[in-house]
Coordinates of C-alpha atoms and ligand atoms in Angstrom, one line a residue:
M1 CA -44.8 -53.0 37.4
F2 CA -44.4 -49.4 38.2
H3 CA -40.9 -50.0 40.3
V4 CA -39.5 -52.1 37.4
N5 CA -40.3 -49.5 34.8
L6 CA -38.9 -46.6 37.1
L7 CA -35.6 -48.4 37.5
L8 CA -35.3 -49.4 34.1
V9 CA -35.5 -45.8 33.1
F10 CA -33.1 -44.8 35.8
L11 CA -30.5 -47.5 34.6
S12 CA -30.8 -46.6 30.9
G13 CA -30.0 -43.1 31.8
L14 CA -26.8 -44.6 33.7
L15 CA -25.7 -46.9 31.0
P16 CA -26.6 -45.6 28.0
K17 CA -24.3 -47.4 25.9
I18 CA -24.8 -51.1 27.1
L19 CA -29.0 -50.6 27.2
G20 CA -29.1 -48.4 24.5
S21 CA -28.1 -49.8 21.8
A22 CA -30.0 -50.1 18.6
A23 CA -31.2 -53.8 18.7
D24 CA -31.8 -53.8 22.2
D25 CA -34.1 -50.7 21.9
L26 CA -36.1 -52.3 19.3
I27 CA -36.4 -55.7 21.7
S28 CA -37.5 -53.3 24.6
I29 CA -40.0 -51.3 22.8
E30 CA -41.2 -54.6 21.2
N31 CA -41.7 -56.3 24.5
E32 CA -43.4 -53.2 26.0
F33 CA -45.4 -53.2 23.1
W34 CA -46.5 -56.5 23.4
E35 CA -47.4 -56.3 27.2
W36 CA -49.8 -53.7 26.5
R37 CA -51.4 -55.5 23.6
L38 CA -52.0 -58.3 25.8
D39 CA -53.3 -55.9 28.5
D40 CA -55.3 -54.3 25.7
S41 CA -57.1 -57.3 24.2
P42 CA -57.4 -59.9 26.9
E43 CA -59.4 -62.7 24.7
F44 CA -56.5 -62.6 22.2
A45 CA -54.0 -63.0 25.1
T46 CA -55.8 -65.7 26.6
L47 CA -55.2 -67.6 22.9
T48 CA -51.7 -66.9 23.0
G49 CA -51.6 -68.7 26.0
D50 CA -51.0 -65.6 28.6
F51 CA -53.9 -66.0 31.3
R52 CA -52.9 -63.1 33.1
H53 CA -56.2 -61.0 31.8
N54 CA -58.6 -64.3 31.8
D55 CA -61.0 -62.4 33.9
R56 CA -61.7 -59.3 31.4
L57 CA -62.6 -58.6 27.9
R58 CA -62.0 -56.1 25.5
Q59 CA -63.1 -52.7 25.8
F60 CA -65.0 -50.8 23.0
G61 CA -66.1 -47.3 22.1
V62 CA -65.9 -44.2 20.0
D63 CA -64.2 -42.5 22.7
L64 CA -61.1 -45.3 23.0
F65 CA -59.9 -45.1 19.3
K66 CA -57.8 -41.9 20.2
P67 CA -56.2 -43.3 23.4
R68 CA -55.1 -46.4 21.5
N69 CA -54.2 -44.9 18.8
D70 CA -52.0 -42.2 20.7
K71 CA -50.4 -45.3 22.6
V72 CA -49.4 -46.8 19.4
E73 CA -48.4 -43.2 17.9
G74 CA -45.9 -43.5 20.9
F75 CA -44.5 -46.5 20.0
L76 CA -44.2 -45.8 16.4
K77 CA -42.3 -42.8 17.4
R78 CA -39.7 -44.7 19.3
V79 CA -39.2 -47.0 16.7
N80 CA -38.6 -44.3 14.2
A81 CA -36.1 -42.8 16.4
I82 CA -34.0 -45.8 16.2
D83 CA -31.0 -46.0 14.0
A84 CA -31.2 -49.0 11.7
N85 CA -28.4 -48.5 9.9
D86 CA -25.9 -51.2 11.4
F87 CA -28.6 -53.9 11.8
N88 CA -28.0 -56.9 10.1
Q89 CA -30.8 -58.6 7.4
K90 CA -32.5 -60.6 10.4
Q91 CA -32.6 -57.4 12.7
L92 CA -33.7 -55.2 9.7
A93 CA -36.4 -57.3 8.7
D94 CA -37.6 -57.3 12.3
Y95 CA -37.5 -53.6 12.7
L96 CA -39.2 -53.0 9.1
I97 CA -42.4 -55.4 10.3
F98 CA -42.7 -54.0 13.7
K99 CA -42.7 -50.4 12.2
D100 CA -45.0 -51.9 9.4
S101 CA -47.1 -53.2 12.2
L102 CA -47.4 -50.1 14.1
Q103 CA -47.8 -48.0 10.8
T104 CA -50.9 -49.9 9.6
Y105 CA -52.5 -49.5 12.5
V106 CA -51.5 -45.7 12.6
D107 CA -52.9 -45.4 9.2
G108 CA -56.2 -47.2 9.9
Y109 CA -56.9 -44.4 12.4
K110 CA -58.3 -42.4 9.9
W111 CA -60.8 -44.7 8.9
R112 CA -62.4 -45.5 12.8
L113 CA -65.8 -44.3 11.7
H114 CA -65.9 -47.2 9.0
N115 CA -65.7 -50.7 9.5
T116 CA -64.8 -50.6 12.9
L117 CA -68.1 -49.5 13.9
N118 CA -69.8 -52.8 12.7
P119 CA -68.9 -55.3 15.3
V120 CA -71.6 -58.0 14.5
N121 CA -72.3 -60.1 11.3
F122 CA -73.0 -63.5 10.2
L123 CA -69.6 -64.4 10.1
E124 CA -67.9 -64.2 13.6
G125 CA -68.3 -62.8 17.0
L126 CA -70.1 -64.0 19.9
T127 CA -73.8 -63.8 18.1
A128 CA -72.4 -66.2 15.4
N129 CA -70.0 -68.3 17.1
P130 CA -69.6 -68.4 20.8
D131 CA -68.0 -72.0 21.1
H132 CA -64.6 -70.5 20.3
F133 CA -64.4 -68.2 23.2
V134 CA -65.3 -71.1 25.5
N135 CA -63.1 -73.6 24.1
T136 CA -60.4 -71.2 24.1
T137 CA -60.4 -71.0 27.8
P138 CA -58.5 -73.3 30.3
F139 CA -60.4 -74.7 32.9
V140 CA -58.1 -76.3 35.6
S141 CA -57.9 -74.3 38.9
R142 CA -59.9 -72.5 40.7
G143 CA -59.1 -69.0 39.4
D144 CA -60.1 -70.4 36.0
F145 CA -63.8 -70.6 36.9
E146 CA -63.6 -67.4 38.8
N147 CA -61.9 -65.6 35.9
F148 CA -64.6 -67.1 33.3
I149 CA -67.2 -66.1 35.5
E150 CA -66.1 -62.4 35.4
R151 CA -66.0 -62.8 31.9
L152 CA -69.3 -63.9 31.4
Q153 CA -70.6 -61.0 33.9
N154 CA -68.9 -58.7 31.3
I155 CA -70.6 -60.0 28.2
P156 CA -73.7 -57.8 28.5
K157 CA -71.4 -54.7 28.7
Q158 CA -69.5 -55.8 25.9
F159 CA -72.8 -56.2 24.0
S160 CA -74.1 -52.6 25.1
Q161 CA -70.5 -51.1 23.9
Y162 CA -71.4 -52.7 20.4
K163 CA -74.5 -51.1 20.4
D164 CA -73.0 -47.8 21.0
L165 CA -70.5 -48.6 17.9
M166 CA -73.3 -49.3 15.7
R167 CA -75.3 -46.6 16.7
E168 CA -72.7 -44.4 15.7
A169 CA -72.2 -46.5 12.3
I170 CA -76.0 -45.4 11.7
K171 CA -75.5 -41.8 12.5
Q172 CA -72.6 -42.0 10.4
G173 CA -74.2 -43.7 7.4
N174 CA -71.5 -46.3 7.4
T175 CA -73.4 -49.7 8.3
N176 CA -73.1 -53.3 7.0
N177 CA -75.3 -54.1 4.0
N178 CA -78.4 -56.3 5.5
V179 CA -76.7 -59.4 3.8
S180 CA -74.3 -59.3 6.4
M181 CA -76.9 -59.3 8.9
N182 CA -79.9 -61.0 8.0
A183 CA -79.0 -64.3 9.3
V184 CA -77.9 -63.2 12.7
P185 CA -81.3 -63.4 14.7
G186 CA -81.6 -66.7 13.9
Q187 CA -78.1 -67.4 15.1
I188 CA -79.2 -65.4 18.4
D189 CA -82.1 -67.6 18.5
E190 CA -80.0 -70.8 18.7
R191 CA -78.2 -69.3 21.8
L192 CA -81.3 -68.5 23.7
V193 CA -82.4 -71.1 26.2
D194 CA -84.8 -70.8 28.9
D195 CA -82.9 -73.3 31.3
V196 CA -79.5 -72.0 31.6
T197 CA -77.7 -75.1 32.2
K198 CA -78.4 -75.6 28.7
S199 CA -76.1 -72.7 27.1
I200 CA -72.8 -73.0 25.7
Y201 CA -71.7 -71.0 28.4
Y202 CA -72.2 -73.3 30.9
T203 CA -70.5 -76.2 29.6
P204 CA -67.4 -75.9 31.4
F205 CA -69.2 -76.2 34.4
I206 CA -70.6 -79.3 33.3
T207 CA -67.6 -80.8 31.8
F208 CA -64.6 -79.8 33.4
L209 CA -65.7 -78.5 37.0
D210 CA -66.1 -81.8 38.7
E211 CA -62.9 -83.1 38.2
S212 CA -60.8 -80.1 38.8
S213 CA -58.9 -79.5 41.8
V214 CA -61.8 -76.8 43.0
P215 CA -62.7 -77.8 46.4
D216 CA -65.9 -79.3 46.7
N217 CA -67.4 -76.6 49.4
V218 CA -67.2 -74.1 46.8
K219 CA -68.5 -75.5 43.6
T220 CA -72.4 -75.0 44.3
G221 CA -71.2 -70.8 44.6
I222 CA -69.3 -71.3 41.5
R223 CA -72.4 -73.0 39.4
G224 CA -74.8 -70.7 41.2
R225 CA -72.6 -67.4 40.1
A226 CA -72.5 -69.3 36.3
Q227 CA -76.2 -69.5 36.0
T228 CA -76.7 -65.7 37.2
A229 CA -74.0 -64.5 34.9
I230 CA -75.3 -66.7 31.9
T231 CA -79.1 -65.1 32.6
G232 CA -77.4 -61.7 31.9
I233 CA -76.3 -63.5 29.0
M234 CA -79.4 -64.2 27.8
E235 CA -80.9 -61.0 28.2
A236 CA -78.0 -59.2 26.3
Y237 CA -78.8 -61.4 23.5
R238 CA -82.5 -60.5 23.3
D239 CA -81.7 -57.2 24.0
M240 CA -79.1 -57.1 21.0
K241 CA -81.4 -59.3 18.7
S242 CA -84.4 -56.6 18.7
F243 CA -81.8 -53.8 18.7
I244 CA -80.6 -55.5 15.2
Q245 CA -84.3 -55.7 13.8
K246 CA -85.7 -52.6 14.9
D247 CA -82.5 -50.2 15.0
Y248 CA -79.7 -51.4 12.8
M249 CA -81.2 -53.3 9.7
P250 CA -83.5 -50.4 8.8
N251 CA -80.3 -48.3 8.6
A252 CA -78.6 -51.1 6.7
R253 CA -76.7 -49.3 3.9
T254 CA -78.8 -49.8 0.6
T255 CA -75.5 -49.9 -1.6
W256 CA -74.1 -53.7 -1.5
G257 CA -70.3 -52.5 -1.6
V258 CA -69.2 -50.0 0.9
D259 CA -68.9 -47.4 -2.0
G260 CA -71.8 -46.5 -0.6
W261 CA -70.3 -45.0 2.4
K262 CA -68.9 -41.3 3.0
D263 CA -65.5 -41.5 1.4
G264 CA -66.2 -45.6 0.9
K265 CA -64.1 -45.8 -2.0
G266 CA -60.9 -44.5 -0.1
D267 CA -62.0 -46.8 2.7
Y268 CA -62.0 -49.9 0.5
E269 CA -58.6 -49.0 -1.1
A270 CA -57.4 -48.9 2.7
C271 CA -59.0 -52.0 3.0
L272 CA -57.1 -53.5 0.0
K273 CA -54.3 -52.2 1.1
W274 CA -54.3 -53.6 4.7
H275 CA -54.9 -57.3 3.4
L276 CA -52.7 -57.2 0.9
S277 CA -49.9 -55.6 2.4
L278 CA -49.2 -54.0 -1.0
D279 CA -49.7 -50.7 -2.3
M280 CA -52.3 -51.9 -5.2
S281 CA -55.2 -50.1 -6.6
P282 CA -59.0 -51.8 -6.9
K283 CA -58.4 -51.2 -10.1
Q284 CA -55.1 -53.0 -10.5
V285 CA -56.5 -56.2 -8.6
H286 CA -59.4 -56.3 -10.5
D287 CA -57.8 -56.0 -13.8
K288 CA -54.9 -58.6 -12.3
G289 CA -58.1 -61.0 -11.4
L290 CA -59.7 -60.3 -15.0
Q291 CA -56.1 -61.5 -16.5
E292 CA -55.8 -64.6 -14.2
V293 CA -59.7 -65.5 -15.1
E294 CA -58.8 -65.6 -18.5
R295 CA -55.3 -67.5 -18.5
I296 CA -56.7 -70.0 -16.2
G297 CA -59.9 -70.5 -18.4
K298 CA -57.8 -71.4 -21.3
S299 CA -55.9 -73.9 -19.6
M300 CA -59.1 -75.1 -18.7
N301 CA -60.6 -75.3 -21.9
E302 CA -57.6 -77.0 -23.2
T303 CA -57.5 -79.8 -20.6
M304 CA -61.4 -80.3 -21.1
K305 CA -60.3 -80.6 -24.8
A306 CA -57.7 -83.4 -24.2
I307 CA -60.2 -85.1 -22.0
G308 CA -62.8 -84.8 -24.8
F309 CA -65.1 -83.0 -22.8
S310 CA -67.3 -80.6 -24.8
G311 CA -69.4 -78.9 -22.7
S312 CA -68.4 -75.8 -20.5
I313 CA -66.5 -75.4 -17.0
P314 CA -69.5 -75.3 -14.6
E315 CA -71.0 -78.5 -17.0
F316 CA -67.4 -80.0 -16.5
F317 CA -67.7 -79.7 -12.7
K318 CA -71.3 -81.0 -12.6
M319 CA -70.1 -84.0 -14.3
I320 CA -67.5 -84.4 -11.7
R321 CA -70.0 -84.0 -9.1
D322 CA -72.7 -86.6 -10.4
E323 CA -70.1 -89.1 -11.2
P324 CA -69.4 -91.7 -8.7
K325 CA -66.1 -92.4 -9.7
F326 CA -65.0 -89.5 -8.9
H327 CA -66.2 -89.6 -5.1
I328 CA -65.1 -92.1 -2.4
H329 CA -67.8 -93.5 -0.1
S330 CA -65.3 -94.6 2.8
A331 CA -64.3 -92.4 5.7
E332 CA -61.1 -94.8 5.9
V333 CA -60.4 -94.8 2.3
L334 CA -60.4 -91.3 2.0
L335 CA -58.2 -90.7 5.0
R336 CA -55.7 -93.6 3.6
K337 CA -55.7 -92.0 0.1
Y338 CA -54.7 -88.4 1.4
E339 CA -52.0 -90.4 3.5
D340 CA -50.7 -91.6 0.0
I341 CA -50.6 -88.4 -1.7
I342 CA -48.8 -87.0 1.3
Y343 CA -46.4 -89.2 2.4
N344 CA -45.5 -91.2 -0.7
Q345 CA -46.0 -88.6 -3.5
A346 CA -45.5 -85.1 -2.3
F347 CA -43.0 -85.3 0.8
P348 CA -40.3 -87.5 -1.2
K349 CA -40.1 -84.5 -3.8
L350 CA -39.7 -81.9 -1.4
D351 CA -35.7 -82.0 -2.0
Q352 CA -36.2 -80.6 -5.3
L353 CA -37.2 -77.5 -4.0
F354 CA -36.0 -77.1 -0.2
K355 CA -33.5 -77.3 1.8
D356 CA -32.7 -77.7 5.4
I357 CA -36.2 -78.6 6.0
P358 CA -36.8 -78.4 10.0
N359 CA -37.8 -81.9 11.1
L360 CA -40.9 -81.6 12.8
P361 CA -43.9 -84.0 12.7
L362 CA -47.1 -83.9 10.7
A363 CA -49.9 -85.7 11.6
I364 CA -53.1 -86.8 9.4
Q365 CA -56.5 -86.9 11.3
M366 CA -60.3 -86.9 11.2
M367 CA -61.5 -83.3 11.6
P368 CA -63.4 -83.5 15.3
Y369 CA -65.7 -80.9 14.1
D370 CA -67.5 -80.0 11.1
G371 CA -65.6 -77.5 9.1
A372 CA -64.3 -77.1 5.6
G373 CA -63.1 -80.3 3.5
G374 CA -59.7 -80.1 5.0
E375 CA -57.7 -77.6 7.4
Y376 CA -54.1 -77.5 9.1
L377 CA -53.4 -76.7 12.4
S378 CA -49.9 -75.7 13.4
G379 CA -47.8 -77.7 16.1
T380 CA -45.2 -76.6 18.5
A381 CA -41.9 -75.6 18.1
D382 CA -40.1 -78.3 20.0
G383 CA -42.5 -81.1 18.3
S384 CA -44.1 -82.2 21.3
R385 CA -47.6 -81.6 19.3
P386 CA -47.3 -82.2 15.7
G387 CA -48.8 -80.2 13.3
V388 CA -52.0 -81.7 11.8
F389 CA -53.8 -82.0 8.7
Y390 CA -57.6 -82.5 10.1
V391 CA -59.9 -84.0 7.2
N392 CA -63.4 -83.9 7.2
L393 CA -64.7 -87.2 7.1
R394 CA -68.6 -86.8 7.6
R395 CA -69.5 -87.0 4.3
P396 CA -66.1 -88.5 2.4
E397 CA -68.6 -88.5 -0.7
D398 CA -68.6 -84.5 -0.8
T399 CA -64.8 -84.5 -1.8
A400 CA -63.9 -85.0 -5.4
T401 CA -61.3 -87.3 -5.7
I402 CA -59.9 -84.6 -8.6
D403 CA -59.3 -81.9 -5.7
M404 CA -57.5 -83.8 -3.1
M405 CA -54.3 -83.4 -4.5
S406 CA -54.0 -79.6 -4.6
L407 CA -55.7 -79.6 -0.9
A408 CA -53.3 -81.8 0.4
L409 CA -50.5 -79.7 -1.1
H410 CA -52.1 -76.3 0.1
E411 CA -52.6 -77.3 3.3
T412 CA -49.7 -79.7 4.2
V413 CA -46.4 -80.1 2.1
P414 CA -45.3 -77.7 0.4
G415 CA -47.7 -75.6 1.8
H416 CA -49.0 -74.5 5.2
H417 CA -47.2 -77.5 6.8
L418 CA -44.1 -76.5 5.4
Q419 CA -44.3 -72.8 5.9
S420 CA -45.3 -73.4 9.9
I421 CA -42.4 -75.4 10.5
Y422 CA -40.0 -72.9 9.0
A423 CA -41.5 -70.3 11.1
L424 CA -41.7 -72.4 14.5
S425 CA -37.7 -73.0 14.1
A426 CA -37.4 -69.3 13.5
S427 CA -37.8 -67.8 17.1
L428 CA -39.5 -64.9 16.1
P429 CA -40.5 -62.2 18.6
N430 CA -44.3 -62.5 20.3
Y431 CA -45.5 -60.0 18.0
R432 CA -45.1 -61.8 15.0
K433 CA -45.4 -65.1 16.6
F434 CA -49.1 -64.6 17.4
Q435 CA -51.5 -62.8 15.4
E436 CA -54.7 -61.5 16.4
D437 CA -56.5 -63.9 13.7
S438 CA -59.9 -62.4 14.5
N439 CA -62.4 -59.7 14.5
Y440 CA -62.0 -59.4 10.8
Y441 CA -64.8 -56.8 10.7
Q442 CA -62.1 -54.4 12.0
P443 CA -59.4 -53.4 9.1
P444 CA -58.0 -51.2 8.2
L445 CA -58.1 -50.2 12.0
K446 CA -56.4 -53.1 12.8
F447 CA -52.8 -54.7 13.5
P448 CA -51.7 -57.0 10.6
F449 CA -52.1 -60.7 10.1
Y450 CA -50.5 -61.4 6.8
T451 CA -53.2 -63.3 5.3
A452 CA -51.5 -62.3 1.9
Y453 CA -48.2 -63.9 2.7
L454 CA -49.6 -67.1 4.3
E455 CA -52.3 -68.0 2.0
G456 CA -50.7 -66.6 -1.0
W457 CA -48.0 -69.3 0.0
G458 CA -50.6 -71.8 0.3
L459 CA -52.0 -71.3 -3.5
Y460 CA -48.3 -70.7 -4.4
A461 CA -47.9 -74.7 -2.9
E462 CA -50.6 -75.9 -5.2
Y463 CA -48.9 -74.0 -8.2
L464 CA -45.4 -75.8 -6.9
G465 CA -47.2 -79.5 -7.9
E466 CA -47.3 -78.6 -11.2
E467 CA -43.4 -78.1 -11.4
L468 CA -43.1 -81.0 -9.3
G469 CA -45.3 -82.9 -11.9
L470 CA -48.0 -84.2 -8.9
Y471 CA -51.4 -83.6 -10.9
D472 CA -50.4 -86.7 -13.3
N473 CA -53.9 -86.8 -15.2
D474 CA -56.0 -84.1 -16.6
Y475 CA -59.3 -84.4 -14.4
I476 CA -56.6 -83.8 -11.6
L477 CA -55.5 -81.2 -13.2
M478 CA -59.1 -79.6 -13.7
G479 CA -59.3 -79.8 -9.5
R480 CA -56.2 -77.7 -9.6
Y481 CA -57.6 -75.2 -11.8
G482 CA -61.1 -75.2 -10.4
S483 CA -59.2 -74.2 -6.9
E484 CA -57.0 -71.3 -8.7
M485 CA -60.0 -70.3 -10.6
F486 CA -62.0 -69.6 -7.7
R487 CA -59.1 -67.4 -6.0
A488 CA -58.9 -65.4 -9.2
C489 CA -62.5 -64.5 -9.5
R490 CA -62.5 -63.4 -5.9
L491 CA -60.3 -60.2 -7.4
V492 CA -63.1 -59.4 -10.2
V493 CA -65.6 -59.7 -7.7
D494 CA -64.6 -58.1 -4.2
T495 CA -63.4 -55.1 -6.0
G496 CA -66.7 -54.9 -8.4
L497 CA -69.3 -55.0 -5.7
H498 CA -67.2 -52.7 -3.7
Y499 CA -65.8 -50.2 -6.3
F500 CA -67.4 -51.2 -9.6
N501 CA -70.8 -50.8 -8.6
W502 CA -71.4 -54.5 -9.3
T503 CA -74.7 -56.0 -7.9
R504 CA -74.8 -59.4 -5.5
D505 CA -76.5 -61.3 -8.8
Q506 CA -73.6 -59.9 -11.1
A507 CA -71.1 -61.2 -8.6
V508 CA -72.8 -64.5 -8.2
D509 CA -73.3 -64.9 -12.0
Y510 CA -69.7 -64.2 -12.8
M511 CA -68.6 -66.9 -10.1
L512 CA -71.2 -69.4 -11.1
E513 CA -70.2 -69.0 -14.8
R514 CA -66.6 -70.0 -14.0
T515 CA -66.4 -72.3 -10.8
A516 CA -67.2 -75.5 -9.9
S517 CA -69.4 -74.0 -7.1
S518 CA -73.4 -74.1 -6.7
R519 CA -75.3 -71.0 -6.7
T520 CA -76.2 -71.4 -2.7
D521 CA -72.4 -71.5 -1.8
L522 CA -71.5 -68.8 -3.5
E523 CA -74.1 -66.7 -2.5
H524 CA -72.7 -67.3 0.6
E525 CA -69.4 -66.6 -0.7
V526 CA -70.2 -63.3 -2.0
D527 CA -71.9 -62.1 1.2
R528 CA -68.8 -63.2 2.7
Y529 CA -67.0 -60.3 0.6
M530 CA -69.4 -57.5 1.5
T531 CA -68.6 -58.3 5.2
W532 CA -65.2 -58.3 4.6
P533 CA -64.2 -55.7 2.1
G534 CA -60.7 -57.0 0.5
Q535 CA -59.5 -59.8 2.6
A536 CA -60.5 -62.4 -0.2
C537 CA -58.2 -60.6 -2.5
A538 CA -55.2 -61.7 0.0
Y539 CA -54.9 -65.3 -1.5
K540 CA -54.6 -64.8 -5.2
I541 CA -52.3 -61.6 -4.8
G542 CA -50.1 -63.5 -2.3
E543 CA -49.4 -66.3 -4.4
L544 CA -48.7 -64.0 -7.8
K545 CA -46.0 -61.9 -5.6
I546 CA -44.1 -64.7 -4.7
K547 CA -44.0 -65.9 -8.3
E548 CA -43.2 -62.2 -9.7
L549 CA -40.2 -62.1 -7.0
R550 CA -39.1 -65.4 -7.9
E551 CA -39.3 -64.9 -11.5
R552 CA -37.4 -61.4 -10.8
A553 CA -34.4 -63.4 -8.8
R554 CA -34.3 -66.0 -11.5
Q555 CA -33.6 -63.6 -14.3
A556 CA -31.0 -61.5 -11.9
F557 CA -29.3 -64.6 -11.0
G558 CA -29.5 -66.0 -14.3
S559 CA -27.8 -69.7 -14.6
S560 CA -26.7 -69.7 -11.1
F561 CA -30.7 -69.3 -9.4
D562 CA -30.7 -71.3 -6.6
V563 CA -34.8 -71.9 -6.6
K564 CA -34.1 -73.6 -3.3
E565 CA -32.5 -70.5 -1.6
F566 CA -35.1 -68.2 -2.9
H567 CA -37.5 -70.7 -1.1
S568 CA -35.3 -70.3 2.1
I569 CA -35.7 -66.6 2.4
V570 CA -39.4 -66.5 1.9
L571 CA -39.9 -69.1 4.6
E572 CA -37.5 -68.5 6.8
N573 CA -38.6 -65.0 8.5
G574 CA -42.0 -66.2 9.0
P575 CA -45.1 -64.2 8.0
V576 CA -44.0 -61.2 6.6
P577 CA -45.9 -58.1 4.7
L578 CA -45.6 -58.8 0.9
H579 CA -43.6 -55.3 0.8
V580 CA -41.1 -56.2 3.4
L581 CA -40.9 -59.6 1.5
E582 CA -40.4 -58.0 -1.9
M583 CA -37.6 -55.8 0.2
L584 CA -35.6 -59.1 1.3
I585 CA -35.9 -60.5 -1.8
D586 CA -34.2 -57.5 -3.5
N587 CA -31.7 -57.3 -0.8
W588 CA -30.9 -60.9 -1.6
I589 CA -30.5 -60.3 -5.3
K590 CA -28.6 -56.8 -4.8
N591 CA -26.1 -58.7 -2.6
E592 CA -25.7 -61.9 -4.1
S593 CA -26.4 -61.8 -7.7
G594 CA -23.1 -60.0 -8.5
Ligands
NAG601 C1 -82.4 -54.3 4.7 O1 -82.4 -52.9 4.6 C2 -83.5 -52.2 4.3 C3 -82.4 -50.4 4.1 O2 -82.1 -50.7 2.7 C4 -84.3 -52.2 5.1 O3 -85.1 -51.0 5.0 C5 -84.8 -53.7 5.3 O4 -86.1 -53.7 6.1 C6 -84.2 -54.3 5.3 N1 -84.3 -55.9 5.2 C7 -84.6 -56.6 5.6 C8 -84.8 -57.9 5.4 O5 -84.8 -56.6 7.1
NAG602 C1 -63.2 -71.5 -23.1 O1 -64.3 -72.1 -24.1 C2 -65.6 -71.8 -24.3 C3 -66.2 -72.6 -25.2 O2 -65.5 -73.0 -26.3 C4 -65.3 -70.4 -25.1 O3 -66.8 -69.5 -24.8 C5 -64.6 -69.5 -23.8 O4 -64.2 -68.4 -24.3 C6 -63.2 -70.2 -23.7 N1 -62.8 -69.1 -22.8 C7 -61.3 -69.0 -22.4 C8 -60.7 -68.4 -21.7 O5 -60.8 -69.2 -23.9
NAG603 C1 -74.4 -48.2 -9.5 O1 -75.5 -49.5 -10.2 C2 -76.9 -48.9 -9.5 C3 -77.7 -50.0 -10.5 O2 -77.8 -51.2 -9.6 C4 -77.5 -47.8 -10.2 O3 -78.9 -47.4 -10.0 C5 -76.9 -46.5 -9.9 O4 -76.6 -45.6 -10.5 C6 -75.3 -47.0 -10.4 N1 -74.1 -46.0 -9.9 C7 -73.2 -45.6 -10.7 C8 -72.3 -44.5 -9.7 O5 -72.7 -46.0 -11.6

């Protein structure tokens, strides 16, 4: 490493014209940044398929904020010094996205004593869900097992670093409300075992070690060291549980939203900006939400009238829940119905709105775990692994048939599958290809991951179903509105809780009166909003932005507006911040609308 760096410095001094072109400079800073990212976030490196850091865990500490920020500021300075004047559209987009990524982190530094001091909550992390940590690690060679044991040995240290952060949160008065914490002690209890070979952390040593290439004479030693490490983890879990109950929860924030923190309103504004990748104030987001709730409510009322249903919106959805004809009891039939929707109804209509659709496969499969009703997982760029739409078939009757169209459009085509195959075909630099889609508690001090673009597109895809005539009866249309209304309510409620002094009950009641969900589900939802300020606003705002840009282009181009070209520009750059998307569309309008 050291020598390679020296050599590059030396060479670039000798040959500035060749190695020093602006585009090469950008790529070389991006590569250096990426190496640093992987080294600094070993768990994330593992997820990207880079296994060089599999023996380590990320370090946490109040004293680490500054060196990390210094490092990122260093990259940012170098990128800012690049002359982007001669960049083509693609290079310019990349330059702007890279700068945005670094700038977002540096902007977040100001808020280092806020959200990011609270790494433990009921939605994520090793207390809520250690399965992911285990399942994303490779277990083939002896080195894989040795590395994993080192990671296990380091978990108690990571927990102790978490506690240091949480003590600082207490000191600053910037803690979570205990709706984010109440479930955690119980979650920890689920992880505690007397026999360490029953721990989730031990499963690889049962499932994979025997079949691995590891020599038999070292297997016993490996198992013994794993057991010792897991004994240490159990100790760390007990200690964390006691810390949360005795030290943290009595100091939980007493306001529902983060507006109770020091400069909490400013922090929430920063969280919103981070998640939206746009400059919008809480008031603007709140008002947008109210408008959308009103608009969708009107459409629902009209549709219910057309159906001849005279009750309220929640009564309509209760009727749907109770009426057997809107539910399917056979897993097999449910899966066939999704296949029909996707292959026979949605796919044949895509060429009305899209061109040059990459030829990469989609599979529809049973979900191997008990998650949401449906989820999408990207495939590979070479098509060797298809994109997969996973359907939860454990309780097929839970899915109302009126919701299937919008869900299918959202997850597959023209939604996440279509989005993903365009992005996979775009050959993006690593820092854009892989985003650290975890540690949701950290924003605004975190590198961005573009939920507003990704989920905005998903919701926009549900809307496209209307243009394509895919909601072909009023019940299915109500299913679509129900799904849209849910995202619209989030704008009102999230800003309400964190900025406009709403209570938890007020938020739950607001959604209960307008959506298809039960009180219990909504309480869980609202607790999520309180835990991840601003995150839930990304979906609806992203969709509205895409619609707004499309309308802007339509007006500028007039009768020569080509919706297929618009969609290509939105999709072919892969995930981008919305303000960069806006610039791309504005450039297109400027250069080509005459
Ligand atoms: C919730 O937080 C308060 C601080 O406002 C604390 O005193 C209380 O004990 C916590 N409640 C529970 C159930 O732990
Ligand atoms: C929908 O209809 C209900 C009942 O008639 C009414 O109270 C509500 O204001 C209507 N909502 C909208 C958005 O028009
Ligand atoms: C916020 O609401 C609470 C009641 O839930 C009230 O006691 C408090 O005064 C309100 N704060 C502001 C700033 O309006």
